[in-house]
Amino acid sequence: MDKIKIQNRPFGPFPTMLVGADVNGKPNYVTVGACGVVSLKPMLYISLKGTHYTTAGVKENGYFSVNIPPADLVEQTDYCGIVSGKTIDKSNVFLPFYDELGKAPMIKECTMNFLCKVIQVTPIDDFEMFLGEIVAVYVNKDCLTDGKPDPLKINPIIMMGASYYDLNQLVGNAFKAGLKISEANKS
């Protein structure tokens, strides 16, 4: 396999998320690809520009939501990433709902939602990385298989470069797909 060295920057693939926060008493959402798992504990991180309107809401309330939009919401998802809540009211783009804590808007149309409490903020260049403890998780009932979230039913949007993709098929199971190689190496 020939390798070619390319520009030093993260190209992806990245899950595309909508981060929600109340700003000035209204739901606001921003599209991010800088979001993910930190450990096996109930923690997620998001990374937002310090100038984002949503960033002010996360700081003000100490909570944020991470919403996984399905591929059929690509237009609304992209829209939330190209317009600012400073100039455009995005509170009506989606139907918001709140956990009993009432601290950050989650999106009904998204197939999976996480409510997170900010436990640490780390400045990184012109971004701020928020580490959040997951305090509630919601998933559409029809996106479960055997009581667990099914990624093919959730159908998240994946971003790579400047393009969006969806998932097409299951290609293996964690801690099982490699067992064939593990067994062959024992012989």
mmCIF file with all atom_site columns, C-alpha atoms in Angstrom:
data_model
loop_
_atom_site.group_PDB
_atom_site.id
_atom_site.type_symbol
_atom_site.label_atom_id
_atom_site.label_alt_id
_atom_site.label_comp_id
_atom_site.label_asym_id
_atom_site.label_entity_id
_atom_site.label_seq_id
_atom_site.pdbx_PDB_ins_code
_atom_site.Cartn_x
_atom_site.Cartn_y
_atom_site.Cartn_z
_atom_site.occupancy
_atom_site.B_iso_or_equiv
_atom_site.pdbx_formal_charge
_atom_site.auth_seq_id
_atom_site.auth_comp_id
_atom_site.auth_asym_id
_atom_site.auth_atom_id
_atom_site.pdbx_PDB_model_num
ATOM 1   C CA . MET A 1 1   ? 0.000   0.000   0.000  1.00 0.00 ? 1   MET A CA 1
ATOM 2   C CA . ASP A 1 2   ? 1.451   3.310   -1.050 1.00 0.00 ? 2   ASP A CA 1
ATOM 3   C CA . LYS A 1 3   ? 0.990   6.178   1.392  1.00 0.00 ? 3   LYS A CA 1
ATOM 4   C CA . ILE A 1 4   ? 0.970   9.855   0.444  1.00 0.00 ? 4   ILE A CA 1
ATOM 5   C CA . LYS A 1 5   ? 1.673   12.551  3.024  1.00 0.00 ? 5   LYS A CA 1
ATOM 6   C CA . ILE A 1 6   ? -1.034  15.234  3.067  1.00 0.00 ? 6   ILE A CA 1
ATOM 7   C CA . GLN A 1 7   ? -1.831  18.427  4.992  1.00 0.00 ? 7   GLN A CA 1
ATOM 8   C CA . ASN A 1 8   ? -1.604  18.190  8.808  1.00 0.00 ? 8   ASN A CA 1
ATOM 9   C CA . ARG A 1 9   ? -5.225  18.671  9.809  1.00 0.00 ? 9   ARG A CA 1
ATOM 10  C CA . PRO A 1 10  ? -8.093  16.499  10.998 1.00 0.00 ? 10  PRO A CA 1
ATOM 11  C CA . PHE A 1 11  ? -10.069 15.356  7.943  1.00 0.00 ? 11  PHE A CA 1
ATOM 12  C CA . GLY A 1 12  ? -12.436 12.933  9.683  1.00 0.00 ? 12  GLY A CA 1
ATOM 13  C CA . PRO A 1 13  ? -14.535 10.953  9.544  1.00 0.00 ? 13  PRO A CA 1
ATOM 14  C CA . PHE A 1 14  ? -16.345 12.653  12.428 1.00 0.00 ? 14  PHE A CA 1
ATOM 15  C CA . PRO A 1 15  ? -19.851 12.186  13.783 1.00 0.00 ? 15  PRO A CA 1
ATOM 16  C CA . THR A 1 16  ? -21.896 15.315  13.138 1.00 0.00 ? 16  THR A CA 1
ATOM 17  C CA . MET A 1 17  ? -23.696 16.564  16.230 1.00 0.00 ? 17  MET A CA 1
ATOM 18  C CA . LEU A 1 18  ? -25.992 19.410  17.114 1.00 0.00 ? 18  LEU A CA 1
ATOM 19  C CA . VAL A 1 19  ? -25.054 21.032  20.412 1.00 0.00 ? 19  VAL A CA 1
ATOM 20  C CA . GLY A 1 20  ? -27.903 22.771  22.195 1.00 0.00 ? 20  GLY A CA 1
ATOM 21  C CA . ALA A 1 21  ? -27.954 25.430  24.893 1.00 0.00 ? 21  ALA A CA 1
ATOM 22  C CA . ASP A 1 22  ? -30.382 28.048  26.071 1.00 0.00 ? 22  ASP A CA 1
ATOM 23  C CA . VAL A 1 23  ? -29.094 31.508  25.211 1.00 0.00 ? 23  VAL A CA 1
ATOM 24  C CA . ASN A 1 24  ? -31.001 34.517  26.502 1.00 0.00 ? 24  ASN A CA 1
ATOM 25  C CA . GLY A 1 25  ? -33.919 32.236  27.389 1.00 0.00 ? 25  GLY A CA 1
ATOM 26  C CA . LYS A 1 26  ? -34.223 30.593  23.927 1.00 0.00 ? 26  LYS A CA 1
ATOM 27  C CA . PRO A 1 27  ? -32.988 27.285  22.521 1.00 0.00 ? 27  PRO A CA 1
ATOM 28  C CA . ASN A 1 28  ? -30.007 27.632  20.198 1.00 0.00 ? 28  ASN A CA 1
ATOM 29  C CA . TYR A 1 29  ? -28.116 24.955  18.271 1.00 0.00 ? 29  TYR A CA 1
ATOM 30  C CA . VAL A 1 30  ? -24.734 24.755  16.592 1.00 0.00 ? 30  VAL A CA 1
ATOM 31  C CA . THR A 1 31  ? -23.413 22.002  14.331 1.00 0.00 ? 31  THR A CA 1
ATOM 32  C CA . VAL A 1 32  ? -20.136 20.449  15.462 1.00 0.00 ? 32  VAL A CA 1
ATOM 33  C CA . GLY A 1 33  ? -17.847 17.650  14.419 1.00 0.00 ? 33  GLY A CA 1
ATOM 34  C CA . ALA A 1 34  ? -15.588 18.175  17.439 1.00 0.00 ? 34  ALA A CA 1
ATOM 35  C CA . CYS A 1 35  ? -17.471 16.036  19.910 1.00 0.00 ? 35  CYS A CA 1
ATOM 36  C CA . GLY A 1 36  ? -16.809 12.654  21.345 1.00 0.00 ? 36  GLY A CA 1
ATOM 37  C CA . VAL A 1 37  ? -16.147 10.100  24.008 1.00 0.00 ? 37  VAL A CA 1
ATOM 38  C CA . VAL A 1 38  ? -13.487 10.768  26.616 1.00 0.00 ? 38  VAL A CA 1
ATOM 39  C CA . SER A 1 39  ? -13.431 7.464   28.526 1.00 0.00 ? 39  SER A CA 1
ATOM 40  C CA . LEU A 1 40  ? -15.707 4.591   29.515 1.00 0.00 ? 40  LEU A CA 1
ATOM 41  C CA . LYS A 1 41  ? -17.264 6.842   32.154 1.00 0.00 ? 41  LYS A CA 1
ATOM 42  C CA . PRO A 1 42  ? -20.422 8.815   31.281 1.00 0.00 ? 42  PRO A CA 1
ATOM 43  C CA . MET A 1 43  ? -18.522 11.760  29.763 1.00 0.00 ? 43  MET A CA 1
ATOM 44  C CA . LEU A 1 44  ? -18.545 13.583  26.446 1.00 0.00 ? 44  LEU A CA 1
ATOM 45  C CA . TYR A 1 45  ? -16.570 16.532  25.189 1.00 0.00 ? 45  TYR A CA 1
ATOM 46  C CA . ILE A 1 46  ? -17.539 19.274  22.774 1.00 0.00 ? 46  ILE A CA 1
ATOM 47  C CA . SER A 1 47  ? -15.250 21.879  21.319 1.00 0.00 ? 47  SER A CA 1
ATOM 48  C CA . LEU A 1 48  ? -16.779 25.252  20.436 1.00 0.00 ? 48  LEU A CA 1
ATOM 49  C CA . LYS A 1 49  ? -15.307 28.483  19.155 1.00 0.00 ? 49  LYS A CA 1
ATOM 50  C CA . GLY A 1 50  ? -15.233 31.083  21.890 1.00 0.00 ? 50  GLY A CA 1
ATOM 51  C CA . THR A 1 51  ? -17.184 33.399  19.576 1.00 0.00 ? 51  THR A CA 1
ATOM 52  C CA . HIS A 1 52  ? -20.097 30.961  18.990 1.00 0.00 ? 52  HIS A CA 1
ATOM 53  C CA . TYR A 1 53  ? -23.423 32.153  20.316 1.00 0.00 ? 53  TYR A CA 1
ATOM 54  C CA . THR A 1 54  ? -24.040 28.696  21.803 1.00 0.00 ? 54  THR A CA 1
ATOM 55  C CA . THR A 1 55  ? -20.774 28.918  23.770 1.00 0.00 ? 55  THR A CA 1
ATOM 56  C CA . ALA A 1 56  ? -22.220 31.779  25.818 1.00 0.00 ? 56  ALA A CA 1
ATOM 57  C CA . GLY A 1 57  ? -25.274 29.652  26.692 1.00 0.00 ? 57  GLY A CA 1
ATOM 58  C CA . VAL A 1 58  ? -23.154 26.677  27.757 1.00 0.00 ? 58  VAL A CA 1
ATOM 59  C CA . LYS A 1 59  ? -21.091 28.941  30.001 1.00 0.00 ? 59  LYS A CA 1
ATOM 60  C CA . GLU A 1 60  ? -24.149 30.720  31.405 1.00 0.00 ? 60  GLU A CA 1
ATOM 61  C CA . ASN A 1 61  ? -26.137 27.558  32.227 1.00 0.00 ? 61  ASN A CA 1
ATOM 62  C CA . GLY A 1 62  ? -23.372 25.009  32.869 1.00 0.00 ? 62  GLY A CA 1
ATOM 63  C CA . TYR A 1 63  ? -25.171 22.446  30.689 1.00 0.00 ? 63  TYR A CA 1
ATOM 64  C CA . PHE A 1 64  ? -25.319 21.475  27.031 1.00 0.00 ? 64  PHE A CA 1
ATOM 65  C CA . SER A 1 65  ? -27.079 18.865  24.948 1.00 0.00 ? 65  SER A CA 1
ATOM 66  C CA . VAL A 1 66  ? -25.515 16.677  22.281 1.00 0.00 ? 66  VAL A CA 1
ATOM 67  C CA . ASN A 1 67  ? -28.075 15.640  19.694 1.00 0.00 ? 67  ASN A CA 1
ATOM 68  C CA . ILE A 1 68  ? -27.455 13.044  16.987 1.00 0.00 ? 68  ILE A CA 1
ATOM 69  C CA . PRO A 1 69  ? -29.315 14.063  13.844 1.00 0.00 ? 69  PRO A CA 1
ATOM 70  C CA . PRO A 1 70  ? -30.314 11.319  11.400 1.00 0.00 ? 70  PRO A CA 1
ATOM 71  C CA . ALA A 1 71  ? -29.161 11.661  7.794  1.00 0.00 ? 71  ALA A CA 1
ATOM 72  C CA . ASP A 1 72  ? -32.557 12.978  6.663  1.00 0.00 ? 72  ASP A CA 1
ATOM 73  C CA . LEU A 1 73  ? -31.943 16.121  8.766  1.00 0.00 ? 73  LEU A CA 1
ATOM 74  C CA . VAL A 1 74  ? -28.768 17.058  6.871  1.00 0.00 ? 74  VAL A CA 1
ATOM 75  C CA . GLU A 1 75  ? -30.184 20.371  5.570  1.00 0.00 ? 75  GLU A CA 1
ATOM 76  C CA . GLN A 1 76  ? -31.330 21.591  9.005  1.00 0.00 ? 76  GLN A CA 1
ATOM 77  C CA . THR A 1 77  ? -28.105 20.337  10.574 1.00 0.00 ? 77  THR A CA 1
ATOM 78  C CA . ASP A 1 78  ? -25.919 22.153  8.067  1.00 0.00 ? 78  ASP A CA 1
ATOM 79  C CA . TYR A 1 79  ? -28.062 25.298  8.405  1.00 0.00 ? 79  TYR A CA 1
ATOM 80  C CA . CYS A 1 80  ? -27.332 25.401  12.146 1.00 0.00 ? 80  CYS A CA 1
ATOM 81  C CA . GLY A 1 81  ? -23.639 25.388  11.305 1.00 0.00 ? 81  GLY A CA 1
ATOM 82  C CA . ILE A 1 82  ? -23.713 28.158  8.714  1.00 0.00 ? 82  ILE A CA 1
ATOM 83  C CA . VAL A 1 83  ? -25.866 30.767  10.470 1.00 0.00 ? 83  VAL A CA 1
ATOM 84  C CA . SER A 1 84  ? -25.225 32.336  13.852 1.00 0.00 ? 84  SER A CA 1
ATOM 85  C CA . GLY A 1 85  ? -27.743 32.600  16.653 1.00 0.00 ? 85  GLY A CA 1
ATOM 86  C CA . LYS A 1 86  ? -26.410 36.133  17.141 1.00 0.00 ? 86  LYS A CA 1
ATOM 87  C CA . THR A 1 87  ? -28.251 37.209  13.984 1.00 0.00 ? 87  THR A CA 1
ATOM 88  C CA . ILE A 1 88  ? -30.726 34.371  13.225 1.00 0.00 ? 88  ILE A CA 1
ATOM 89  C CA . ASP A 1 89  ? -33.210 32.898  15.711 1.00 0.00 ? 89  ASP A CA 1
ATOM 90  C CA . LYS A 1 90  ? -32.662 29.115  15.450 1.00 0.00 ? 90  LYS A CA 1
ATOM 91  C CA . SER A 1 91  ? -35.115 28.271  18.248 1.00 0.00 ? 91  SER A CA 1
ATOM 92  C CA . ASN A 1 92  ? -37.780 27.199  15.720 1.00 0.00 ? 92  ASN A CA 1
ATOM 93  C CA . VAL A 1 93  ? -35.593 25.001  13.495 1.00 0.00 ? 93  VAL A CA 1
ATOM 94  C CA . PHE A 1 94  ? -36.367 21.989  15.706 1.00 0.00 ? 94  PHE A CA 1
ATOM 95  C CA . LEU A 1 95  ? -38.880 20.999  18.378 1.00 0.00 ? 95  LEU A CA 1
ATOM 96  C CA . PRO A 1 96  ? -37.075 21.316  21.699 1.00 0.00 ? 96  PRO A CA 1
ATOM 97  C CA . PHE A 1 97  ? -37.694 19.161  24.745 1.00 0.00 ? 97  PHE A CA 1
ATOM 98  C CA . TYR A 1 98  ? -36.169 19.301  28.199 1.00 0.00 ? 98  TYR A CA 1
ATOM 99  C CA . ASP A 1 99  ? -35.231 16.746  30.808 1.00 0.00 ? 99  ASP A CA 1
ATOM 100 C CA . GLU A 1 100 ? -36.667 17.375  34.277 1.00 0.00 ? 100 GLU A CA 1
ATOM 101 C CA . LEU A 1 101 ? -33.453 19.291  35.053 1.00 0.00 ? 101 LEU A CA 1
ATOM 102 C CA . GLY A 1 102 ? -34.554 21.825  32.417 1.00 0.00 ? 102 GLY A CA 1
ATOM 103 C CA . LYS A 1 103 ? -31.002 22.998  31.787 1.00 0.00 ? 103 LYS A CA 1
ATOM 104 C CA . ALA A 1 104 ? -30.449 22.610  28.008 1.00 0.00 ? 104 ALA A CA 1
ATOM 105 C CA . PRO A 1 105 ? -32.750 22.038  25.022 1.00 0.00 ? 105 PRO A CA 1
ATOM 106 C CA . MET A 1 106 ? -32.649 18.671  23.317 1.00 0.00 ? 106 MET A CA 1
ATOM 107 C CA . ILE A 1 107 ? -34.029 18.083  19.817 1.00 0.00 ? 107 ILE A CA 1
ATOM 108 C CA . LYS A 1 108 ? -37.090 15.829  19.346 1.00 0.00 ? 108 LYS A CA 1
ATOM 109 C CA . GLU A 1 109 ? -36.293 15.144  15.680 1.00 0.00 ? 109 GLU A CA 1
ATOM 110 C CA . CYS A 1 110 ? -32.835 13.795  16.554 1.00 0.00 ? 110 CYS A CA 1
ATOM 111 C CA . THR A 1 111 ? -32.707 10.048  17.080 1.00 0.00 ? 111 THR A CA 1
ATOM 112 C CA . MET A 1 112 ? -30.504 10.229  20.179 1.00 0.00 ? 112 MET A CA 1
ATOM 113 C CA . ASN A 1 113 ? -29.860 12.951  22.759 1.00 0.00 ? 113 ASN A CA 1
ATOM 114 C CA . PHE A 1 114 ? -27.438 13.438  25.633 1.00 0.00 ? 114 PHE A CA 1
ATOM 115 C CA . LEU A 1 115 ? -27.790 16.032  28.380 1.00 0.00 ? 115 LEU A CA 1
ATOM 116 C CA . CYS A 1 116 ? -24.431 16.963  29.870 1.00 0.00 ? 116 CYS A CA 1
ATOM 117 C CA . LYS A 1 117 ? -23.344 18.996  32.894 1.00 0.00 ? 117 LYS A CA 1
ATOM 118 C CA . VAL A 1 118 ? -20.131 20.945  32.360 1.00 0.00 ? 118 VAL A CA 1
ATOM 119 C CA . ILE A 1 119 ? -17.415 19.733  34.730 1.00 0.00 ? 119 ILE A CA 1
ATOM 120 C CA . GLN A 1 120 ? -14.341 21.250  33.079 1.00 0.00 ? 120 GLN A CA 1
ATOM 121 C CA . VAL A 1 121 ? -13.493 23.869  30.455 1.00 0.00 ? 121 VAL A CA 1
ATOM 122 C CA . THR A 1 122 ? -10.165 23.909  28.647 1.00 0.00 ? 122 THR A CA 1
ATOM 123 C CA . PRO A 1 123 ? -9.197  26.731  26.274 1.00 0.00 ? 123 PRO A CA 1
ATOM 124 C CA . ILE A 1 124 ? -7.502  25.494  23.083 1.00 0.00 ? 124 ILE A CA 1
ATOM 125 C CA . ASP A 1 125 ? -6.455  28.253  20.657 1.00 0.00 ? 125 ASP A CA 1
ATOM 126 C CA . ASP A 1 126 ? -9.683  30.089  19.740 1.00 0.00 ? 126 ASP A CA 1
ATOM 127 C CA . PHE A 1 127 ? -11.853 27.143  20.895 1.00 0.00 ? 127 PHE A CA 1
ATOM 128 C CA . GLU A 1 128 ? -13.061 26.010  24.283 1.00 0.00 ? 128 GLU A CA 1
ATOM 129 C CA . MET A 1 129 ? -13.347 22.319  25.048 1.00 0.00 ? 129 MET A CA 1
ATOM 130 C CA . PHE A 1 130 ? -16.174 21.517  27.441 1.00 0.00 ? 130 PHE A CA 1
ATOM 131 C CA . LEU A 1 131 ? -15.997 18.219  29.296 1.00 0.00 ? 131 LEU A CA 1
ATOM 132 C CA . GLY A 1 132 ? -19.506 17.193  30.269 1.00 0.00 ? 132 GLY A CA 1
ATOM 133 C CA . GLU A 1 133 ? -20.851 14.535  32.580 1.00 0.00 ? 133 GLU A CA 1
ATOM 134 C CA . ILE A 1 134 ? -23.770 12.765  30.897 1.00 0.00 ? 134 ILE A CA 1
ATOM 135 C CA . VAL A 1 135 ? -26.763 13.225  33.203 1.00 0.00 ? 135 VAL A CA 1
ATOM 136 C CA . ALA A 1 136 ? -29.495 11.909  30.859 1.00 0.00 ? 136 ALA A CA 1
ATOM 137 C CA . VAL A 1 137 ? -29.705 9.961   27.589 1.00 0.00 ? 137 VAL A CA 1
ATOM 138 C CA . TYR A 1 138 ? -32.748 9.680   25.324 1.00 0.00 ? 138 TYR A CA 1
ATOM 139 C CA . VAL A 1 139 ? -33.204 7.554   22.206 1.00 0.00 ? 139 VAL A CA 1
ATOM 140 C CA . ASN A 1 140 ? -36.141 7.073   19.861 1.00 0.00 ? 140 ASN A CA 1
ATOM 141 C CA . LYS A 1 141 ? -37.907 3.829   20.760 1.00 0.00 ? 141 LYS A CA 1
ATOM 142 C CA . ASP A 1 142 ? -37.822 2.682   17.108 1.00 0.00 ? 142 ASP A CA 1
ATOM 143 C CA . CYS A 1 143 ? -34.012 3.057   17.099 1.00 0.00 ? 143 CYS A CA 1
ATOM 144 C CA . LEU A 1 144 ? -33.503 0.244   19.616 1.00 0.00 ? 144 LEU A CA 1
ATOM 145 C CA . THR A 1 145 ? -32.643 -3.363  18.827 1.00 0.00 ? 145 THR A CA 1
ATOM 146 C CA . ASP A 1 146 ? -32.783 -5.767  21.762 1.00 0.00 ? 146 ASP A CA 1
ATOM 147 C CA . GLY A 1 147 ? -33.055 -2.764  24.089 1.00 0.00 ? 147 GLY A CA 1
ATOM 148 C CA . LYS A 1 148 ? -29.835 -1.109  22.832 1.00 0.00 ? 148 LYS A CA 1
ATOM 149 C CA . PRO A 1 149 ? -29.310 1.841   20.480 1.00 0.00 ? 149 PRO A CA 1
ATOM 150 C CA . ASP A 1 150 ? -28.898 0.552   16.909 1.00 0.00 ? 150 ASP A CA 1
ATOM 151 C CA . PRO A 1 151 ? -26.530 2.734   14.847 1.00 0.00 ? 151 PRO A CA 1
ATOM 152 C CA . LEU A 1 152 ? -28.132 1.733   11.546 1.00 0.00 ? 152 LEU A CA 1
ATOM 153 C CA . LYS A 1 153 ? -31.533 2.858   12.861 1.00 0.00 ? 153 LYS A CA 1
ATOM 154 C CA . ILE A 1 154 ? -30.084 5.998   14.464 1.00 0.00 ? 154 ILE A CA 1
ATOM 155 C CA . ASN A 1 155 ? -28.424 6.674   11.074 1.00 0.00 ? 155 ASN A CA 1
ATOM 156 C CA . PRO A 1 156 ? -26.017 9.425   12.180 1.00 0.00 ? 156 PRO A CA 1
ATOM 157 C CA . ILE A 1 157 ? -24.511 11.925  9.789  1.00 0.00 ? 157 ILE A CA 1
ATOM 158 C CA . ILE A 1 158 ? -20.777 11.432  9.311  1.00 0.00 ? 158 ILE A CA 1
ATOM 159 C CA . MET A 1 159 ? -18.638 14.357  8.130  1.00 0.00 ? 159 MET A CA 1
ATOM 160 C CA . MET A 1 160 ? -15.406 13.944  6.224  1.00 0.00 ? 160 MET A CA 1
ATOM 161 C CA . GLY A 1 161 ? -13.740 16.974  4.734  1.00 0.00 ? 161 GLY A CA 1
ATOM 162 C CA . ALA A 1 162 ? -16.606 19.184  3.555  1.00 0.00 ? 162 ALA A CA 1
ATOM 163 C CA . SER A 1 163 ? -19.052 16.322  2.862  1.00 0.00 ? 163 SER A CA 1
ATOM 164 C CA . TYR A 1 164 ? -21.728 14.464  4.826  1.00 0.00 ? 164 TYR A CA 1
ATOM 165 C CA . TYR A 1 165 ? -22.354 10.709  4.722  1.00 0.00 ? 165 TYR A CA 1
ATOM 166 C CA . ASP A 1 166 ? -24.612 8.167   6.390  1.00 0.00 ? 166 ASP A CA 1
ATOM 167 C CA . LEU A 1 167 ? -24.021 4.606   7.573  1.00 0.00 ? 167 LEU A CA 1
ATOM 168 C CA . ASN A 1 168 ? -24.828 1.782   5.189  1.00 0.00 ? 168 ASN A CA 1
ATOM 169 C CA . GLN A 1 169 ? -24.127 -1.490  6.935  1.00 0.00 ? 169 GLN A CA 1
ATOM 170 C CA . LEU A 1 170 ? -22.727 -3.324  9.916  1.00 0.00 ? 170 LEU A CA 1
ATOM 171 C CA . VAL A 1 171 ? -19.179 -4.511  9.153  1.00 0.00 ? 171 VAL A CA 1
ATOM 172 C CA . GLY A 1 172 ? -18.253 -6.178  12.453 1.00 0.00 ? 172 GLY A CA 1
ATOM 173 C CA . ASN A 1 173 ? -18.759 -6.298  16.211 1.00 0.00 ? 173 ASN A CA 1
ATOM 174 C CA . ALA A 1 174 ? -16.332 -4.844  18.757 1.00 0.00 ? 174 ALA A CA 1
ATOM 175 C CA . PHE A 1 175 ? -14.313 -7.426  20.672 1.00 0.00 ? 175 PHE A CA 1
ATOM 176 C CA . LYS A 1 176 ? -15.528 -10.145 18.280 1.00 0.00 ? 176 LYS A CA 1
ATOM 177 C CA . ALA A 1 177 ? -14.438 -9.139  14.766 1.00 0.00 ? 177 ALA A CA 1
ATOM 178 C CA . GLY A 1 178 ? -10.768 -9.685  15.630 1.00 0.00 ? 178 GLY A CA 1
ATOM 179 C CA . LEU A 1 179 ? -11.210 -13.038 17.352 1.00 0.00 ? 179 LEU A CA 1
ATOM 180 C CA . LYS A 1 180 ? -10.516 -14.958 14.121 1.00 0.00 ? 180 LYS A CA 1
ATOM 181 C CA . ILE A 1 181 ? -7.063  -13.357 13.897 1.00 0.00 ? 181 ILE A CA 1
ATOM 182 C CA . SER A 1 182 ? -6.487  -13.843 17.620 1.00 0.00 ? 182 SER A CA 1
ATOM 183 C CA . GLU A 1 183 ? -7.299  -17.553 17.343 1.00 0.00 ? 183 GLU A CA 1
ATOM 184 C CA . ALA A 1 184 ? -5.084  -17.959 14.253 1.00 0.00 ? 184 ALA A CA 1
ATOM 185 C CA . ASN A 1 185 ? -2.145  -16.391 16.135 1.00 0.00 ? 185 ASN A CA 1
ATOM 186 C CA . LYS A 1 186 ? -2.508  -18.905 18.983 1.00 0.00 ? 186 LYS A CA 1
ATOM 187 C CA . SER A 1 187 ? -1.761  -21.847 16.687 1.00 0.00 ? 187 SER A CA 1
#
